[in-house]
Amino acid sequence: MAAKQLTAIRGTIVHCLRDPGESNDPDALQSFEDGLLLVEDGRVVEVGPTEELLRRLPSDLSVEDARGRLIIPGFIDVHMHYVQTDVIASYGEQLLSWLNRYTFPTEGRFGDAELAAGTADFFLEELLRNGTTSALVFGSVHPESADAFFAAAQRRRMRMIAGKVLMDRNAPDFLLDTPERGYQESRELIERWHGVDRLSYAITPRFAPTSTEAQLELSGKLAAEFPDVYIQTHVAENRDEVAWVAELFPWSRSYLDVYDRYGLLRERAVYAHCIYLDEQDRERMAESGAAAAFCPTSNTFLGSGLFDYRAARGVGMRVGLATDVGGGTSFSMLKTAAEAYKVAQLSGSTLSAERLLYLATLGSAEALYMEDRIGSFQPGREADFVVVNPGPTPLMERRHGVCDSLSERLFSLFILGDDRNIESTWIQGEKAYQALS
Ligand code: GUN
Ligand code: ZN
């Protein structure tokens, strides 16, 4: 149950009102050096300067004291695989051999409901430990994997989107469904979970190479039947993968065009990676309202390539930040933001501290069309937030001590930070994780 009573937390409050953009619009961020975040019934009532708010609030108001700490919206990770928790940090392969050698054998075990439930619990606890409060998540091909995940997220009252994978070719037999079975199982999962509490369903064709045209067609039919359901898949991640798609779908103009043909490009569709898109693809993404998941630790770890954030935003694509665990190497959105910065550097552009905060919170909420519920502290938003300790190690404490602006404090937090900075994580105004001090 969300806390009904009016409560408050006091600290340095920072959140984004919009994208700071390349020119780093100073009004895109709102901050209060000594601020108060007011919460009632699990939602944000107001944020503002402590002194001013306390003057007009009841004197017996319960205030959690987090002075010396940053209070920011919970991180939103727009692409992860909970069934790959045990695959993280597997040595030495690029995408296609990595899938065959590590990922498929591991995912094959997720028909076991007990293993799925245990892994979902671990995964969600790890998200909370890292300050992530919402995510868009792949299960395995087994419907049991989605059931286990939704049940575990529901118990924690977290806003989560997930789906069972659809795959009917080019993978081991034990991981294949059929177009009709995948359609039927997805339908049942939508009816069971979509819109229940804070949960949403995502139709989840793994990627074009592991679905027949019949399966992509039925995925599109399901999407048309449930227009407010999400869609998640992968596109244009790796050069060998792109070449394979051109062979499998010789009629297609591009990899993205395969999904477009089956009605899978639309609002609430999230495409992981989007590295090898051309200008026409980007324009089509923007026009359709589909979003890209920028997965920098995965893209460098698997040697996939560099996502062009500037080009994507330049044509108006929605872009969220994502860890892509287990292709990605960390659950931490702080570490992921640092990698995003480095990828931008290698691509001849840059990402300011303000934009990194935007990417990990409001930008990701916009990619999910959830900016009216999560990603900022605007009144009425769900009160999912993180209390960040800027100096949990001698180095971070020292570096923080010589910062002379909020921007510098945020930047060094994003570049040096990780799970050690996350002091507590709050879901709908209630503490869901507290670090040991
Ligand atoms: N493409 C198809 N499946 C996957 C996956 O599990 N991880 C990544 N990174 N790319 C994929
Ligand atoms: Zn992925």
Short mmCIF file of C-alpha atoms and ligand atoms in Angstrom, two decimals:
data_model
loop_
_atom_site.label_atom_id
_atom_site.label_comp_id
_atom_site.label_asym_id
_atom_site.label_seq_id
_atom_site.Cartn_x
_atom_site.Cartn_y
_atom_site.Cartn_z
CA MET A 1 0.00 0.00 0.00
CA ALA A 2 1.24 3.46 -0.88
CA ALA A 3 1.59 5.87 2.05
CA LYS A 4 -1.72 7.79 2.32
CA GLN A 5 -0.54 10.47 4.71
CA LEU A 6 1.31 13.63 3.70
CA THR A 7 5.04 13.01 4.23
CA ALA A 8 8.17 14.84 3.14
CA ILE A 9 11.82 14.24 2.43
CA ARG A 10 14.45 16.94 2.70
CA GLY A 11 17.69 17.17 0.69
CA THR A 12 19.10 18.59 -2.54
CA ILE A 13 16.33 17.97 -5.03
CA VAL A 14 17.08 17.76 -8.76
CA HIS A 15 14.84 16.70 -11.63
CA CYS A 16 14.28 17.46 -15.33
CA LEU A 17 11.33 19.37 -16.72
CA ARG A 18 12.40 18.70 -20.33
CA ASP A 19 15.41 17.75 -22.47
CA PRO A 20 18.24 20.23 -21.82
CA GLY A 21 19.26 19.61 -25.46
CA GLU A 22 22.65 20.23 -27.06
CA SER A 23 22.60 23.87 -25.99
CA ASN A 24 22.06 22.73 -22.38
CA ASP A 25 18.99 24.88 -21.68
CA PRO A 26 19.44 25.99 -18.04
CA ASP A 27 15.68 25.98 -17.40
CA ALA A 28 15.29 22.32 -18.32
CA LEU A 29 16.39 21.31 -14.81
CA GLN A 30 14.72 22.29 -11.58
CA SER A 31 16.78 22.09 -8.41
CA PHE A 32 16.51 23.12 -4.75
CA GLU A 33 19.76 23.08 -2.79
CA ASP A 34 17.78 22.66 0.45
CA GLY A 35 14.52 21.30 -0.90
CA LEU A 36 11.49 19.40 0.22
CA LEU A 37 9.67 16.71 -1.74
CA LEU A 38 6.09 16.34 -0.53
CA VAL A 39 4.33 13.01 -1.06
CA GLU A 40 0.79 11.89 -0.40
CA ASP A 41 -0.94 8.68 -1.38
CA GLY A 42 2.19 7.57 -3.28
CA ARG A 43 2.29 10.67 -5.49
CA VAL A 44 4.26 13.89 -5.63
CA VAL A 45 2.29 16.79 -4.22
CA GLU A 46 4.95 19.47 -4.64
CA VAL A 47 8.69 20.20 -4.59
CA GLY A 48 10.18 23.48 -3.42
CA PRO A 49 12.55 25.26 -1.06
CA THR A 50 12.37 23.78 2.45
CA GLU A 51 12.10 27.04 4.32
CA GLU A 52 9.20 28.26 2.25
CA LEU A 53 7.27 24.99 2.32
CA LEU A 54 7.76 24.34 6.04
CA ARG A 55 6.29 27.75 6.82
CA ARG A 56 2.91 26.77 5.45
CA LEU A 57 2.82 23.04 6.22
CA PRO A 58 1.48 21.38 9.40
CA SER A 59 4.08 21.58 12.17
CA ASP A 60 3.74 17.86 12.94
CA LEU A 61 4.59 16.91 9.30
CA SER A 62 6.86 13.87 9.23
CA VAL A 63 10.10 14.86 7.44
CA GLU A 64 12.80 12.36 6.47
CA ASP A 65 16.12 14.14 6.72
CA ALA A 66 18.41 13.54 3.74
CA ARG A 67 20.42 16.77 3.95
CA GLY A 68 23.80 16.40 2.22
CA ARG A 69 22.22 13.93 -0.20
CA LEU A 70 20.74 14.33 -3.69
CA ILE A 71 17.12 13.35 -4.23
CA ILE A 72 16.43 12.47 -7.86
CA PRO A 73 13.67 10.56 -9.70
CA GLY A 74 14.14 6.77 -9.83
CA PHE A 75 16.10 5.59 -12.87
CA ILE A 76 14.16 4.11 -15.79
CA ASP A 77 15.90 1.36 -17.77
CA VAL A 78 14.23 0.87 -21.14
CA HIS A 79 15.82 -2.44 -22.17
CA MET A 80 16.86 -5.45 -20.05
CA HIS A 81 16.59 -9.24 -19.99
CA TYR A 82 15.89 -10.56 -16.50
CA VAL A 83 16.48 -14.12 -17.74
CA GLN A 84 20.08 -13.12 -18.59
CA THR A 85 21.00 -12.20 -15.03
CA ASP A 86 23.40 -15.16 -14.90
CA VAL A 87 24.86 -14.42 -18.36
CA ILE A 88 26.31 -11.03 -17.43
CA ALA A 89 30.09 -10.82 -18.02
CA SER A 90 30.44 -13.89 -20.26
CA TYR A 91 33.76 -13.77 -22.10
CA GLY A 92 34.74 -12.90 -25.58
CA GLU A 93 32.08 -13.07 -28.26
CA GLN A 94 30.10 -10.85 -30.58
CA LEU A 95 26.31 -10.93 -30.70
CA LEU A 96 25.42 -14.05 -32.71
CA SER A 97 27.91 -16.45 -31.15
CA TRP A 98 27.26 -14.91 -27.69
CA LEU A 99 23.57 -15.73 -28.10
CA ASN A 100 24.29 -19.35 -29.10
CA ARG A 101 27.02 -20.03 -26.59
CA TYR A 102 25.72 -18.34 -23.45
CA THR A 103 22.26 -16.84 -23.78
CA PHE A 104 20.15 -19.54 -25.36
CA PRO A 105 21.29 -22.34 -22.99
CA THR A 106 20.58 -20.11 -19.97
CA GLU A 107 17.17 -18.96 -21.20
CA GLY A 108 16.25 -22.60 -21.84
CA ARG A 109 15.92 -23.14 -18.09
CA PHE A 110 13.14 -20.60 -17.58
CA GLY A 111 10.25 -23.01 -18.15
CA ASP A 112 10.94 -23.87 -14.49
CA ALA A 113 8.59 -21.54 -12.58
CA GLU A 114 10.65 -21.79 -9.40
CA LEU A 115 13.89 -20.77 -11.11
CA ALA A 116 12.01 -17.94 -12.85
CA ALA A 117 10.53 -16.67 -9.57
CA GLY A 118 13.89 -16.80 -7.76
CA THR A 119 15.65 -14.98 -10.59
CA ALA A 120 12.90 -12.33 -10.85
CA ASP A 121 13.26 -11.65 -7.10
CA PHE A 122 17.03 -11.31 -7.36
CA PHE A 123 16.79 -9.11 -10.45
CA LEU A 124 14.25 -6.69 -8.95
CA GLU A 125 16.23 -6.41 -5.70
CA GLU A 126 19.31 -5.64 -7.78
CA LEU A 127 17.40 -2.91 -9.62
CA LEU A 128 16.34 -1.32 -6.33
CA ARG A 129 19.93 -1.55 -5.03
CA ASN A 130 20.95 0.45 -8.11
CA GLY A 131 18.19 3.05 -7.86
CA THR A 132 16.20 1.76 -10.83
CA THR A 133 12.47 1.88 -10.18
CA SER A 134 11.01 1.07 -13.63
CA ALA A 135 12.16 -1.03 -16.58
CA LEU A 136 11.11 -2.61 -19.86
CA VAL A 137 12.09 -6.26 -19.57
CA PHE A 138 12.40 -9.38 -21.75
CA GLY A 139 11.44 -12.77 -20.34
CA SER A 140 12.29 -16.03 -22.12
CA VAL A 141 10.05 -17.85 -24.60
CA HIS A 142 8.24 -19.53 -21.69
CA PRO A 143 5.03 -17.82 -20.51
CA GLU A 144 5.95 -18.95 -16.97
CA SER A 145 8.90 -16.54 -17.11
CA ALA A 146 6.57 -13.58 -17.67
CA ASP A 147 4.12 -14.72 -14.99
CA ALA A 148 6.94 -15.02 -12.46
CA PHE A 149 8.30 -11.60 -13.32
CA PHE A 150 4.96 -9.80 -13.14
CA ALA A 151 4.11 -11.45 -9.81
CA ALA A 152 7.47 -10.40 -8.33
CA ALA A 153 7.09 -6.79 -9.60
CA GLN A 154 3.51 -6.61 -8.35
CA ARG A 155 4.61 -7.61 -4.85
CA ARG A 156 7.09 -4.72 -4.87
CA ARG A 157 4.55 -2.24 -6.30
CA MET A 158 7.01 -1.33 -9.07
CA ARG A 159 6.02 0.13 -12.45
CA MET A 160 7.26 -2.55 -14.84
CA ILE A 161 6.70 -3.56 -18.44
CA ALA A 162 7.56 -7.09 -19.61
CA GLY A 163 6.75 -9.81 -22.09
CA LYS A 164 7.36 -13.40 -23.08
CA VAL A 165 9.74 -13.73 -26.03
CA LEU A 166 8.38 -14.82 -29.43
CA MET A 167 10.86 -16.95 -31.42
CA ASP A 168 10.05 -19.75 -33.85
CA ARG A 169 13.25 -20.35 -35.84
CA ASN A 170 17.06 -20.14 -35.86
CA ALA A 171 17.49 -21.15 -32.23
CA PRO A 172 17.62 -24.47 -30.33
CA ASP A 173 14.32 -26.46 -30.41
CA PHE A 174 13.86 -26.09 -26.65
CA LEU A 175 13.48 -22.31 -27.13
CA LEU A 176 11.04 -22.27 -30.02
CA ASP A 177 7.33 -21.59 -29.97
CA THR A 178 5.09 -21.49 -33.05
CA PRO A 179 3.33 -18.45 -34.50
CA GLU A 180 -0.06 -19.59 -33.19
CA ARG A 181 1.18 -20.69 -29.77
CA GLY A 182 3.19 -17.51 -29.26
CA TYR A 183 0.18 -15.43 -30.27
CA GLN A 184 -2.17 -17.30 -27.93
CA GLU A 185 0.22 -17.27 -24.94
CA SER A 186 0.92 -13.55 -25.41
CA ARG A 187 -2.80 -12.83 -25.58
CA GLU A 188 -3.41 -14.70 -22.33
CA LEU A 189 -0.58 -12.83 -20.63
CA ILE A 190 -1.97 -9.49 -21.83
CA GLU A 191 -5.36 -10.39 -20.42
CA ARG A 192 -3.81 -11.52 -17.13
CA TRP A 193 -1.35 -8.66 -16.53
CA HIS A 194 -1.69 -5.63 -18.79
CA GLY A 195 -2.98 -2.64 -16.82
CA VAL A 196 -3.04 -4.57 -13.54
CA ASP A 197 -1.66 -2.33 -10.77
CA ARG A 198 1.51 -0.75 -12.21
CA LEU A 199 2.19 -3.48 -14.78
CA SER A 200 2.06 -3.33 -18.58
CA TYR A 201 2.62 -5.99 -21.22
CA ALA A 202 5.07 -5.83 -24.14
CA ILE A 203 4.69 -7.98 -27.27
CA THR A 204 8.25 -9.31 -27.58
CA PRO A 205 9.48 -10.76 -30.90
CA ARG A 206 13.17 -11.39 -30.01
CA PHE A 207 14.55 -10.02 -33.31
CA ALA A 208 13.77 -10.57 -36.98
CA PRO A 209 16.19 -13.53 -37.48
CA THR A 210 14.42 -15.71 -34.88
CA SER A 211 10.88 -15.12 -36.17
CA THR A 212 9.32 -16.41 -39.38
CA GLU A 213 7.25 -14.00 -41.42
CA ALA A 214 4.17 -15.83 -40.11
CA GLN A 215 5.20 -15.00 -36.54
CA LEU A 216 5.97 -11.35 -37.34
CA GLU A 217 2.59 -11.12 -39.01
CA LEU A 218 0.80 -12.48 -35.93
CA SER A 219 2.84 -10.11 -33.71
CA GLY A 220 1.53 -7.22 -35.80
CA LYS A 221 -2.02 -8.58 -35.55
CA LEU A 222 -1.73 -8.75 -31.77
CA ALA A 223 -0.33 -5.20 -31.72
CA ALA A 224 -3.31 -3.97 -33.75
CA GLU A 225 -5.74 -5.77 -31.44
CA PHE A 226 -4.14 -4.21 -28.34
CA PRO A 227 -3.14 -0.69 -29.33
CA ASP A 228 -2.06 0.40 -25.85
CA VAL A 229 0.21 -2.61 -25.28
CA TYR A 230 3.99 -2.14 -25.68
CA ILE A 231 6.24 -3.74 -28.30
CA GLN A 232 9.93 -4.49 -27.69
CA THR A 233 12.59 -6.03 -29.90
CA HIS A 234 16.15 -5.53 -31.20
CA VAL A 235 17.28 -3.84 -34.42
CA ALA A 236 20.53 -3.03 -36.26
CA GLU A 237 22.88 -3.99 -33.42
CA ASN A 238 25.69 -5.84 -35.17
CA ARG A 239 27.05 -5.92 -38.73
CA ASP A 240 26.75 -9.72 -39.17
CA GLU A 241 23.19 -9.57 -37.82
CA VAL A 242 22.28 -6.81 -40.31
CA ALA A 243 23.72 -8.88 -43.20
CA TRP A 244 21.78 -11.94 -42.01
CA VAL A 245 18.51 -10.01 -41.94
CA ALA A 246 19.14 -8.83 -45.53
CA GLU A 247 19.49 -12.53 -46.56
CA LEU A 248 16.43 -13.71 -44.62
CA PHE A 249 14.17 -10.88 -45.84
CA PRO A 250 15.48 -10.13 -49.37
CA TRP A 251 12.50 -7.86 -50.11
CA SER A 252 13.29 -5.47 -47.26
CA ARG A 253 14.75 -1.98 -47.81
CA SER A 254 16.48 -2.13 -44.43
CA TYR A 255 16.41 -4.12 -41.18
CA LEU A 256 13.95 -1.64 -39.67
CA ASP A 257 11.76 -1.98 -42.74
CA VAL A 258 11.09 -5.65 -41.81
CA TYR A 259 9.34 -4.54 -38.61
CA ASP A 260 7.60 -1.70 -40.41
CA ARG A 261 6.12 -4.16 -42.90
CA TYR A 262 4.39 -6.01 -40.07
CA GLY A 263 2.96 -2.96 -38.30
CA LEU A 264 5.45 -3.05 -35.44
CA LEU A 265 6.60 0.57 -35.64
CA ARG A 266 4.42 2.78 -33.51
CA GLU A 267 4.14 4.65 -30.22
CA ARG A 268 5.12 2.44 -27.26
CA ALA A 269 7.42 0.31 -29.48
CA VAL A 270 10.99 0.24 -28.16
CA TYR A 271 13.85 -0.81 -30.42
CA ALA A 272 17.08 -1.82 -28.69
CA HIS A 273 20.40 -0.62 -30.17
CA CYS A 274 19.51 1.17 -33.48
CA ILE A 275 23.22 1.43 -34.35
CA TYR A 276 23.13 0.65 -38.08
CA LEU A 277 20.14 2.76 -39.09
CA ASP A 278 20.27 5.09 -42.08
CA GLU A 279 18.66 8.51 -42.30
CA GLN A 280 15.44 7.13 -43.77
CA ASP A 281 15.15 4.63 -40.90
CA ARG A 282 15.66 7.37 -38.33
CA GLU A 283 13.01 9.50 -39.91
CA ARG A 284 10.63 6.57 -39.95
CA MET A 285 11.33 5.90 -36.25
CA ALA A 286 10.60 9.52 -35.39
CA GLU A 287 7.47 9.73 -37.52
CA SER A 288 6.02 6.48 -36.17
CA GLY A 289 6.65 7.47 -32.54
CA ALA A 290 8.80 4.37 -31.88
CA ALA A 291 11.72 4.82 -29.47
CA ALA A 292 15.33 3.67 -29.38
CA ALA A 293 16.98 2.05 -26.36
CA PHE A 294 20.58 3.31 -26.12
CA CYS A 295 22.57 0.46 -24.54
CA PRO A 296 26.17 1.71 -24.31
CA THR A 297 27.72 -0.93 -22.03
CA SER A 298 26.28 -3.71 -24.17
CA ASN A 299 27.37 -2.07 -27.43
CA THR A 300 30.97 -1.75 -26.30
CA PHE A 301 31.09 -5.11 -24.48
CA LEU A 302 29.78 -7.07 -27.49
CA GLY A 303 31.84 -4.90 -29.86
CA SER A 304 28.63 -3.95 -31.68
CA GLY A 305 29.28 -0.30 -32.50
CA LEU A 306 28.48 3.28 -31.47
CA PHE A 307 24.92 4.58 -31.19
CA ASP A 308 24.54 8.08 -32.68
CA TYR A 309 22.51 9.94 -30.05
CA ARG A 310 22.91 13.29 -31.77
CA ALA A 311 21.58 11.99 -35.11
CA ALA A 312 18.67 10.25 -33.37
CA ARG A 313 17.59 13.31 -31.42
CA GLY A 314 18.33 15.50 -34.44
CA VAL A 315 15.42 13.94 -36.34
CA GLY A 316 13.21 13.87 -33.23
CA MET A 317 13.48 10.20 -32.20
CA ARG A 318 12.61 9.32 -28.65
CA VAL A 319 15.64 7.76 -26.94
CA GLY A 320 15.85 6.10 -23.54
CA LEU A 321 18.89 4.78 -21.68
CA ALA A 322 19.26 1.06 -21.02
CA THR A 323 21.64 -1.43 -19.45
CA ASP A 324 20.70 -4.42 -21.68
CA VAL A 325 21.66 -6.83 -18.90
CA GLY A 326 23.05 -9.51 -19.68
CA GLY A 327 24.67 -8.18 -22.91
CA GLY A 328 25.28 -5.05 -20.87
CA THR A 329 27.81 -5.20 -18.07
CA SER A 330 26.10 -3.43 -15.18
CA PHE A 331 22.74 -2.93 -13.50
CA SER A 332 23.84 0.59 -12.59
CA MET A 333 22.31 3.42 -14.61
CA LEU A 334 25.08 5.67 -13.25
CA LYS A 335 27.71 3.42 -14.84
CA THR A 336 25.58 3.15 -17.96
CA ALA A 337 25.35 6.94 -18.23
CA ALA A 338 29.15 7.16 -17.96
CA GLU A 339 29.45 4.75 -20.89
CA ALA A 340 26.87 6.78 -22.84
CA TYR A 341 29.05 9.83 -22.34
CA LYS A 342 32.11 7.96 -23.66
CA VAL A 343 30.20 6.62 -26.67
CA ALA A 344 29.10 10.19 -27.46
CA GLN A 345 32.72 11.34 -27.15
CA LEU A 346 33.83 8.66 -29.63
CA SER A 347 31.03 9.72 -31.99
CA GLY A 348 32.21 13.33 -32.05
CA SER A 349 29.47 14.72 -29.81
CA THR A 350 28.96 15.14 -26.10
CA LEU A 351 26.41 14.68 -23.30
CA SER A 352 26.20 17.22 -20.51
CA ALA A 353 25.54 16.19 -16.90
CA GLU A 354 22.04 17.60 -17.28
CA ARG A 355 21.42 15.54 -20.37
CA LEU A 356 22.71 12.38 -18.69
CA LEU A 357 20.20 12.94 -15.89
CA TYR A 358 17.50 13.53 -18.48
CA LEU A 359 18.42 10.36 -20.40
CA ALA A 360 18.26 8.18 -17.29
CA THR A 361 14.96 9.60 -15.97
CA LEU A 362 12.56 11.81 -17.96
CA GLY A 363 14.00 10.91 -21.40
CA SER A 364 13.48 7.23 -20.67
CA ALA A 365 9.96 7.98 -19.37
CA GLU A 366 9.25 9.77 -22.67
CA ALA A 367 10.58 6.79 -24.64
CA LEU A 368 7.95 4.73 -22.78
CA TYR A 369 5.20 7.37 -23.10
CA MET A 370 5.03 7.44 -19.32
CA GLU A 371 6.23 10.99 -18.64
CA ASP A 372 2.82 11.80 -17.17
CA ARG A 373 3.45 9.19 -14.44
CA ILE A 374 7.19 8.78 -13.83
CA GLY A 375 10.57 10.38 -14.56
CA SER A 376 10.16 13.74 -12.78
CA PHE A 377 8.79 15.39 -9.64
CA GLN A 378 6.03 17.37 -11.33
CA PRO A 379 2.90 17.34 -9.14
CA GLY A 380 0.83 14.17 -9.53
CA ARG A 381 3.75 11.98 -10.65
CA GLU A 382 4.22 8.65 -8.87
CA ALA A 383 6.72 9.18 -6.07
CA ASP A 384 9.50 6.79 -7.15
CA PHE A 385 12.82 8.34 -6.18
CA VAL A 386 16.39 7.75 -5.08
CA VAL A 387 18.45 9.24 -2.27
CA VAL A 388 22.01 9.52 -3.57
CA ASN A 389 25.10 9.77 -1.40
CA PRO A 390 27.59 11.77 -3.50
CA GLY A 391 30.64 10.63 -1.52
CA PRO A 392 30.53 6.94 -0.56
CA THR A 393 34.26 6.36 -1.24
CA PRO A 394 37.31 8.47 -0.37
CA LEU A 395 37.80 9.41 -4.03
CA MET A 396 34.17 10.36 -4.65
CA GLU A 397 34.03 12.31 -1.40
CA ARG A 398 37.20 14.20 -2.34
CA ARG A 399 36.06 14.90 -5.90
CA HIS A 400 32.64 16.02 -4.68
CA GLY A 401 34.31 18.35 -2.18
CA VAL A 402 36.03 20.36 -4.91
CA CYS A 403 32.94 20.82 -7.10
CA ASP A 404 31.62 24.32 -7.22
CA SER A 405 28.39 23.86 -9.14
CA LEU A 406 25.49 21.42 -9.17
CA SER A 407 26.36 20.62 -12.77
CA GLU A 408 29.86 19.56 -11.76
CA ARG A 409 28.51 17.50 -8.85
CA LEU A 410 26.13 15.69 -11.19
CA PHE A 411 28.79 15.11 -13.84
CA SER A 412 31.33 13.58 -11.46
CA LEU A 413 28.52 11.47 -9.93
CA PHE A 414 27.63 10.08 -13.34
CA ILE A 415 31.25 9.41 -14.33
CA LEU A 416 32.45 7.88 -11.05
CA GLY A 417 29.19 6.58 -9.59
CA ASP A 418 27.68 3.13 -9.15
CA ASP A 419 25.54 1.16 -6.67
CA ARG A 420 27.61 2.47 -3.76
CA ASN A 421 26.02 5.88 -4.25
CA ILE A 422 22.48 4.59 -3.82
CA GLU A 423 21.58 5.15 -0.18
CA SER A 424 17.85 4.40 -0.46
CA THR A 425 15.26 3.75 -3.14
CA TRP A 426 11.60 4.67 -2.71
CA ILE A 427 8.56 3.26 -4.48
CA GLN A 428 5.35 5.28 -4.35
CA GLY A 429 6.67 7.25 -1.40
CA GLU A 430 7.70 4.19 0.63
CA LYS A 431 11.26 3.06 1.25
CA ALA A 432 11.88 -0.14 -0.71
CA TYR A 433 15.66 -0.36 -0.26
CA GLN A 434 18.08 1.00 2.31
CA ALA A 435 21.85 0.54 2.00
CA LEU A 436 23.68 -0.72 5.06
CA SER A 437 25.58 2.19 6.55
N1 GUN B 1 19.41 -9.72 -30.29
C1 GUN B 1 18.57 -10.77 -30.19
N2 GUN B 1 18.55 -11.25 -28.93
C2 GUN B 1 19.39 -10.48 -28.22
C3 GUN B 1 19.78 -10.49 -26.86
O1 GUN B 1 19.35 -11.30 -26.04
N3 GUN B 1 20.68 -9.53 -26.50
C4 GUN B 1 21.16 -8.60 -27.38
N4 GUN B 1 22.02 -7.69 -26.94
N5 GUN B 1 20.81 -8.59 -28.66
C5 GUN B 1 19.94 -9.52 -29.09
ZN ZN B 2 18.65 -6.94 -25.50
#
